[in-house]
PDB file of C-alpha atoms and ligand atoms in Angstrom:
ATOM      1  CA  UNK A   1     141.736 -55.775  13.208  1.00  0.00           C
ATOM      2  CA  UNK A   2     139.504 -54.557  10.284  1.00  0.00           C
ATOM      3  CA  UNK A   3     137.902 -57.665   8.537  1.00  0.00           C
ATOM      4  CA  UNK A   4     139.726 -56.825   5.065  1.00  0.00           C
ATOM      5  CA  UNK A   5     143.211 -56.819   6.509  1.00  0.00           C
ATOM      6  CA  UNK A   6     141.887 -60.163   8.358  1.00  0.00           C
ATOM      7  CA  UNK A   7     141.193 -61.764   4.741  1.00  0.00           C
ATOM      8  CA  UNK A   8     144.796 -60.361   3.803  1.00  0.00           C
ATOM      9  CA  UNK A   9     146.801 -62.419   6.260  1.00  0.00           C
ATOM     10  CA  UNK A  10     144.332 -65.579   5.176  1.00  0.00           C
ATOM     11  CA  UNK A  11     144.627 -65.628   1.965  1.00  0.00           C
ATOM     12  CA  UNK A  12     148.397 -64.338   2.884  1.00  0.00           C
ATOM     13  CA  UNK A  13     149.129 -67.927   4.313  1.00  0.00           C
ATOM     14  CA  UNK A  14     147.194 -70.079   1.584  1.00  0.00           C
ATOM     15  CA  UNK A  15     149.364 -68.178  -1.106  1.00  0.00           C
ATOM     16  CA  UNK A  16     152.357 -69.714   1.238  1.00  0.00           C
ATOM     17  CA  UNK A  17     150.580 -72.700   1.486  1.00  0.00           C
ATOM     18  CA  UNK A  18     150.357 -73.139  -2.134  1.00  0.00           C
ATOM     19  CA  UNK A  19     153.997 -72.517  -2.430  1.00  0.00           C
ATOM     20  CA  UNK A  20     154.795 -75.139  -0.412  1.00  0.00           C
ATOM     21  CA  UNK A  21     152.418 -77.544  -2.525  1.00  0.00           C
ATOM     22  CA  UNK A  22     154.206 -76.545  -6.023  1.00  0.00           C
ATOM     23  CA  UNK A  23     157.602 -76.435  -5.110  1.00  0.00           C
ATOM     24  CA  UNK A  24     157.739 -78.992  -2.561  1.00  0.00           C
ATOM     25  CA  UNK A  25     156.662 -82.380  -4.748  1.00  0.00           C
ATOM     26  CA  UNK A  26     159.369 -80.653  -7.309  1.00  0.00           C
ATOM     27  CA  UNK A  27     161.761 -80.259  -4.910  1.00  0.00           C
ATOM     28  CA  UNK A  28     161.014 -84.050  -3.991  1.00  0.00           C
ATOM     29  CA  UNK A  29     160.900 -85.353  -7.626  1.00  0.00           C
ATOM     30  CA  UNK A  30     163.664 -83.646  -9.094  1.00  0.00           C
ATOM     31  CA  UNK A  31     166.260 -86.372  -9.159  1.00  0.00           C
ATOM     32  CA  UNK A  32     163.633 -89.244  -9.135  1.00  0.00           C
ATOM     33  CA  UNK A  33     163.418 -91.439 -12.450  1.00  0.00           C
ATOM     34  CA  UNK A  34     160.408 -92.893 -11.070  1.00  0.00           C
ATOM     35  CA  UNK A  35     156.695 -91.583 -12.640  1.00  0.00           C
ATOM     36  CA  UNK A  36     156.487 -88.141 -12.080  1.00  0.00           C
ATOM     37  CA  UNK A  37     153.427 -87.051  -9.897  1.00  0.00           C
ATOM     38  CA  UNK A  38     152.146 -83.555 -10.974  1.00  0.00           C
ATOM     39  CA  UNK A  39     148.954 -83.127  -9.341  1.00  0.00           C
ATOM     40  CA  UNK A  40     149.696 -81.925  -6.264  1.00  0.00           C
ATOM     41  CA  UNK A  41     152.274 -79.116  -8.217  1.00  0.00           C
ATOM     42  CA  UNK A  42     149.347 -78.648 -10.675  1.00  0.00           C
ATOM     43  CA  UNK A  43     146.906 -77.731  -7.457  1.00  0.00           C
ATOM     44  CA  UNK A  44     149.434 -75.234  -6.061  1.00  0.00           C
ATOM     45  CA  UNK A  45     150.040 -73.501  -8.897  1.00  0.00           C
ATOM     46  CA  UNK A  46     146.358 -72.625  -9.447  1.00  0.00           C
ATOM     47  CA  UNK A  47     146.190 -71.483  -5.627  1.00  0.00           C
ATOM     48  CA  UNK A  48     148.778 -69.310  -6.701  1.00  0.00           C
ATOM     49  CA  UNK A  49     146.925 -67.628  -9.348  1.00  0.00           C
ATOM     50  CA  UNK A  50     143.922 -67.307  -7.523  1.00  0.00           C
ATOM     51  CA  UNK A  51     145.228 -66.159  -4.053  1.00  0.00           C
ATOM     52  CA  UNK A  52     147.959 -63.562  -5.811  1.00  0.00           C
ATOM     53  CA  UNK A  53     144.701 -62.070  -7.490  1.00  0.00           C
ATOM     54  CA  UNK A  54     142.854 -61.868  -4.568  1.00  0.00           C
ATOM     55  CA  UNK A  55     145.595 -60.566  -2.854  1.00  0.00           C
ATOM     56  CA  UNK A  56     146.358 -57.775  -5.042  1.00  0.00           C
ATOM     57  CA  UNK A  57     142.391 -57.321  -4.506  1.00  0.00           C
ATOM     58  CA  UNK A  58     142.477 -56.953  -1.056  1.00  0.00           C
ATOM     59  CA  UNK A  59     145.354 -54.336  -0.780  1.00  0.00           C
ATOM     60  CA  UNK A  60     143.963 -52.316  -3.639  1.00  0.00           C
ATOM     61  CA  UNK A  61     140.624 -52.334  -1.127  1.00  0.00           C
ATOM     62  CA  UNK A  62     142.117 -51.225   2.020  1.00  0.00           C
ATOM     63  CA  UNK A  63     144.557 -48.378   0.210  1.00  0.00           C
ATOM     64  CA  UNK A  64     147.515 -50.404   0.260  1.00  0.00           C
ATOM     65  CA  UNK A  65     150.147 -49.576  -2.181  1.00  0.00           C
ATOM     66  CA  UNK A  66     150.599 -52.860  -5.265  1.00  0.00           C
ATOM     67  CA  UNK A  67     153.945 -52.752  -7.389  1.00  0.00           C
ATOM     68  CA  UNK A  68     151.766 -53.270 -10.444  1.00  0.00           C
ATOM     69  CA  UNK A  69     154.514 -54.446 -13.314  1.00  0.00           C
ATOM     70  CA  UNK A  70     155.871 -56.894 -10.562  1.00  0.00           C
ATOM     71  CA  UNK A  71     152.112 -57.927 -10.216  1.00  0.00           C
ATOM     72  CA  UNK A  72     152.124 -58.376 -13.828  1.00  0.00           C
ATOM     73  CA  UNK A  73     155.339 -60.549 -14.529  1.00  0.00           C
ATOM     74  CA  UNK A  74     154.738 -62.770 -10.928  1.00  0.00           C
ATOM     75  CA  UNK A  75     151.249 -63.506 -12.872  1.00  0.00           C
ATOM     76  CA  UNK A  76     152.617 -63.929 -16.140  1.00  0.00           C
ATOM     77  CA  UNK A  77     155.392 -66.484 -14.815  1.00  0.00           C
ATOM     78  CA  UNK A  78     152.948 -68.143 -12.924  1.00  0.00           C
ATOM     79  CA  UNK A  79     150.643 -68.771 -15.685  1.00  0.00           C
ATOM     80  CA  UNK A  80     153.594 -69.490 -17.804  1.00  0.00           C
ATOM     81  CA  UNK A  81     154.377 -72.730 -15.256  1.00  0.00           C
ATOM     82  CA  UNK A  82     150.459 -73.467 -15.048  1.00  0.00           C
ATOM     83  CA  UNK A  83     150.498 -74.166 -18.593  1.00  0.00           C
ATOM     84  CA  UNK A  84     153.559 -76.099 -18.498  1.00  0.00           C
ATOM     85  CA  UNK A  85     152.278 -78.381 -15.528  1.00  0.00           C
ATOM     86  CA  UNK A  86     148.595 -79.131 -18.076  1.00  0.00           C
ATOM     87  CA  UNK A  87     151.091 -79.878 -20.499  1.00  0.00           C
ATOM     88  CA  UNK A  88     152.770 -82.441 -18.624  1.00  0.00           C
ATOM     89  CA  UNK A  89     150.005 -83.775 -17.297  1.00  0.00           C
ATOM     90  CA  UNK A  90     148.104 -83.934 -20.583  1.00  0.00           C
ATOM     91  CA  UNK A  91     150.946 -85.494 -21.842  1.00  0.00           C
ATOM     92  CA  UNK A  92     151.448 -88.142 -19.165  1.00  0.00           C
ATOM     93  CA  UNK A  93     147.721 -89.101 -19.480  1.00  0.00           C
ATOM     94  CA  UNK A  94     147.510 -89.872 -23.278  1.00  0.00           C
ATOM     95  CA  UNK A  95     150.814 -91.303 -23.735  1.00  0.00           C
ATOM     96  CA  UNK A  96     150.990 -93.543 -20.079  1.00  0.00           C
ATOM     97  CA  UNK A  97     154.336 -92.805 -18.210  1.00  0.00           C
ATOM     98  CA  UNK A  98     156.842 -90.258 -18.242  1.00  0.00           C
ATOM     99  CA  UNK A  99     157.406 -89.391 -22.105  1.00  0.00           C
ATOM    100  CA  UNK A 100     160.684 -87.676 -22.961  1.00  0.00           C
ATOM    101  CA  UNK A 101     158.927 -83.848 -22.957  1.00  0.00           C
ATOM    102  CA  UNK A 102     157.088 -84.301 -19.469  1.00  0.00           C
ATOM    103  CA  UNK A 103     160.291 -83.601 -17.637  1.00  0.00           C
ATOM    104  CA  UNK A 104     161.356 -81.001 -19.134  1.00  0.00           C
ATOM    105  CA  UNK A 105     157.915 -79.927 -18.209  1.00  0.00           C
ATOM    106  CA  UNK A 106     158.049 -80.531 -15.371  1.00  0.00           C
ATOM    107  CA  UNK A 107     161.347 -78.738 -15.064  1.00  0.00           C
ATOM    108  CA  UNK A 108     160.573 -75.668 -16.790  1.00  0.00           C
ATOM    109  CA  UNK A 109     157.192 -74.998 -14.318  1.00  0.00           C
ATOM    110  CA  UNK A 110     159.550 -75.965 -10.674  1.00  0.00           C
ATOM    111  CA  UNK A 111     162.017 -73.486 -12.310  1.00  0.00           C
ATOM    112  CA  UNK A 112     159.262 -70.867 -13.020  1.00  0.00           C
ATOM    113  CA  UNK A 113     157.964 -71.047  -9.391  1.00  0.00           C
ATOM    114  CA  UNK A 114     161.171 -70.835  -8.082  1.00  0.00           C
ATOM    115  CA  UNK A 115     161.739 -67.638 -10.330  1.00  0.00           C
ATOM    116  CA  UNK A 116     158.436 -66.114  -8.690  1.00  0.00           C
ATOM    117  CA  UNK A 117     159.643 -66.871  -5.018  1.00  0.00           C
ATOM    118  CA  UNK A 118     162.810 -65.290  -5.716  1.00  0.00           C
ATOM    119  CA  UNK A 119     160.985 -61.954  -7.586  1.00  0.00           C
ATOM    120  CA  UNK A 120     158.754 -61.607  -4.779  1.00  0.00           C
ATOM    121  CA  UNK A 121     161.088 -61.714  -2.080  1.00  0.00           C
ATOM    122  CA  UNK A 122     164.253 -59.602  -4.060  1.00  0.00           C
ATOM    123  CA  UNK A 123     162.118 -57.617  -5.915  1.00  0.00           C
ATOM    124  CA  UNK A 124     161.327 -54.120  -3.913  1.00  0.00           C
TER     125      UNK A 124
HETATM  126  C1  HEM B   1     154.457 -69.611  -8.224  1.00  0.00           C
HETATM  127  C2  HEM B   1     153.882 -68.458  -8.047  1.00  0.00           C
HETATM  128  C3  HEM B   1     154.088 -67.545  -6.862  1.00  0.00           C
HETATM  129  C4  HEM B   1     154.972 -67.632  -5.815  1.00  0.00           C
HETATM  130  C5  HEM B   1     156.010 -68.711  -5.568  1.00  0.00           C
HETATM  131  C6  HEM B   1     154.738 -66.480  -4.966  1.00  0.00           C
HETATM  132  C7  HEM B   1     155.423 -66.202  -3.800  1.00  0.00           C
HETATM  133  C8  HEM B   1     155.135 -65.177  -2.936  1.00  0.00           C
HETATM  134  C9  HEM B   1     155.817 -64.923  -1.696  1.00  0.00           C
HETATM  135  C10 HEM B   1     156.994 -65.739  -1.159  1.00  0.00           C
HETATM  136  C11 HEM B   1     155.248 -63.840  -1.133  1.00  0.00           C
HETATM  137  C12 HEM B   1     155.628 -63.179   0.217  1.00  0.00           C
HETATM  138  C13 HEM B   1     156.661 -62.137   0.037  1.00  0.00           C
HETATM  139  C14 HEM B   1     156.060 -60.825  -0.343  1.00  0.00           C
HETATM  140  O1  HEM B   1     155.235 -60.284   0.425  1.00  0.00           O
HETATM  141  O2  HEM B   1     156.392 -60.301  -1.425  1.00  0.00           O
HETATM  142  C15 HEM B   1     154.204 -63.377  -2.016  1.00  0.00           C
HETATM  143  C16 HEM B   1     153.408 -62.276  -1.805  1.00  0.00           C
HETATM  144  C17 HEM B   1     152.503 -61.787  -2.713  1.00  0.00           C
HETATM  145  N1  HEM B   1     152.175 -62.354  -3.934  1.00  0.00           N
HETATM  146 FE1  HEM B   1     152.905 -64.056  -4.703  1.00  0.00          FE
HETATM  147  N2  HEM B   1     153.728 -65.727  -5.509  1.00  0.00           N
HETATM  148  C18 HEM B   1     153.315 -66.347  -6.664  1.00  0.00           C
HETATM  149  C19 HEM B   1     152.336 -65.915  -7.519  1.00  0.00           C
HETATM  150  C20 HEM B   1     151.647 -64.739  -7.395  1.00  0.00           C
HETATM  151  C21 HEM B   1     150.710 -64.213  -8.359  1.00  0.00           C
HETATM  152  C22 HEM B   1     150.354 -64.915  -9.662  1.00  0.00           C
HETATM  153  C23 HEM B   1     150.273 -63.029  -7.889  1.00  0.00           C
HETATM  154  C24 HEM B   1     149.311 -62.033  -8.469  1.00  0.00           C
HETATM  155  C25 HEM B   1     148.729 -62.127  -9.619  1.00  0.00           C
HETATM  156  C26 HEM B   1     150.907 -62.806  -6.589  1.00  0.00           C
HETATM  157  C27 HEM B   1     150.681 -61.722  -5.766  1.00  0.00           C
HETATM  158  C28 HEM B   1     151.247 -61.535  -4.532  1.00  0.00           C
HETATM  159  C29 HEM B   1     150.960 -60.396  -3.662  1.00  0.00           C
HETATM  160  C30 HEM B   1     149.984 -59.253  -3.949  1.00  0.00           C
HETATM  161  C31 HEM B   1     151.756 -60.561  -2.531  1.00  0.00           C
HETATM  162  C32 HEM B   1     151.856 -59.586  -1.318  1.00  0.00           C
HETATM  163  C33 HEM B   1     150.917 -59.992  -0.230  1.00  0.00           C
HETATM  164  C34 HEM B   1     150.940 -58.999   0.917  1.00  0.00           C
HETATM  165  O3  HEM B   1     151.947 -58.945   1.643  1.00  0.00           O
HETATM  166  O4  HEM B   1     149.931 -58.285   1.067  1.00  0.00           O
HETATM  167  N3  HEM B   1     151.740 -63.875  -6.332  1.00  0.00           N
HETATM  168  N4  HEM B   1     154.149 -64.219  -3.113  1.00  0.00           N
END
């Protein structure tokens, strides 16, 4: 197997991997009233950014075809819930515990992620 397509499937199952690390502490939290715990969300949703772009980099190397406007609104939704998870956490940081706009937050970037699993799976 050519080394590029090798670095494909890696950085094929971190992008997975960081999938699993935003969506599942959101999936966990979602009905807890307890202090929410965004760091591990926060740390998948940068994999996300950076494996997706590396991705994209190693198709575009080997010839492989990239649906670039999908490319371009996965990204922008992902950066979109990056932003809101800073937010929260910002938020949580200077102001203690859960303030009444970290949920929503919190909400809005589980929701976003979400959105991108469903886009890259439906989306042809
Ligand atoms: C929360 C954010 C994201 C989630 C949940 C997500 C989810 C997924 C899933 C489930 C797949 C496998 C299905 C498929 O092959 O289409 C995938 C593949 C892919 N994603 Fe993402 N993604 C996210 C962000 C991104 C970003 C920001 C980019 C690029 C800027 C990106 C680029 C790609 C590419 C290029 C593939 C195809 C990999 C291949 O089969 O060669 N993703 N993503």
């Amino acid at each position: 197997m050519p080394p590029l397509e090798i670095a494909r499937l890696a950085l094929l199952i971190v992008h997975f991997l960081g999938l699993a690390a935003m969506l599942g502490p959101f999936l966990l939290q979602i009905r807890s009233r307890e202090a929410l715990r965004l760091r591990l969300m926060l740390t998948g949703a940068i994999v996300q950014v950076v494996t997706g772009n590396a991705l994209i980099a190693s198709r575009r190397l080997q010839g492989l075809e990239v649906d670039e406007i999908k490319m371009i609104v996965k990204l922008g939704i992902a950066l979109v819930a990056l932003g809101a998870l800073i937010a929260a956490i910002v938020l949580q940081r200077r102001r203690g515990a859960d303030t009444g706009s970290v949920r929503p937050l919190f909400r809005a970037a589980g929701g976003l992620g979400l959105a991108d699993v469903i886009i890259a799976v439906v989306w042809a």
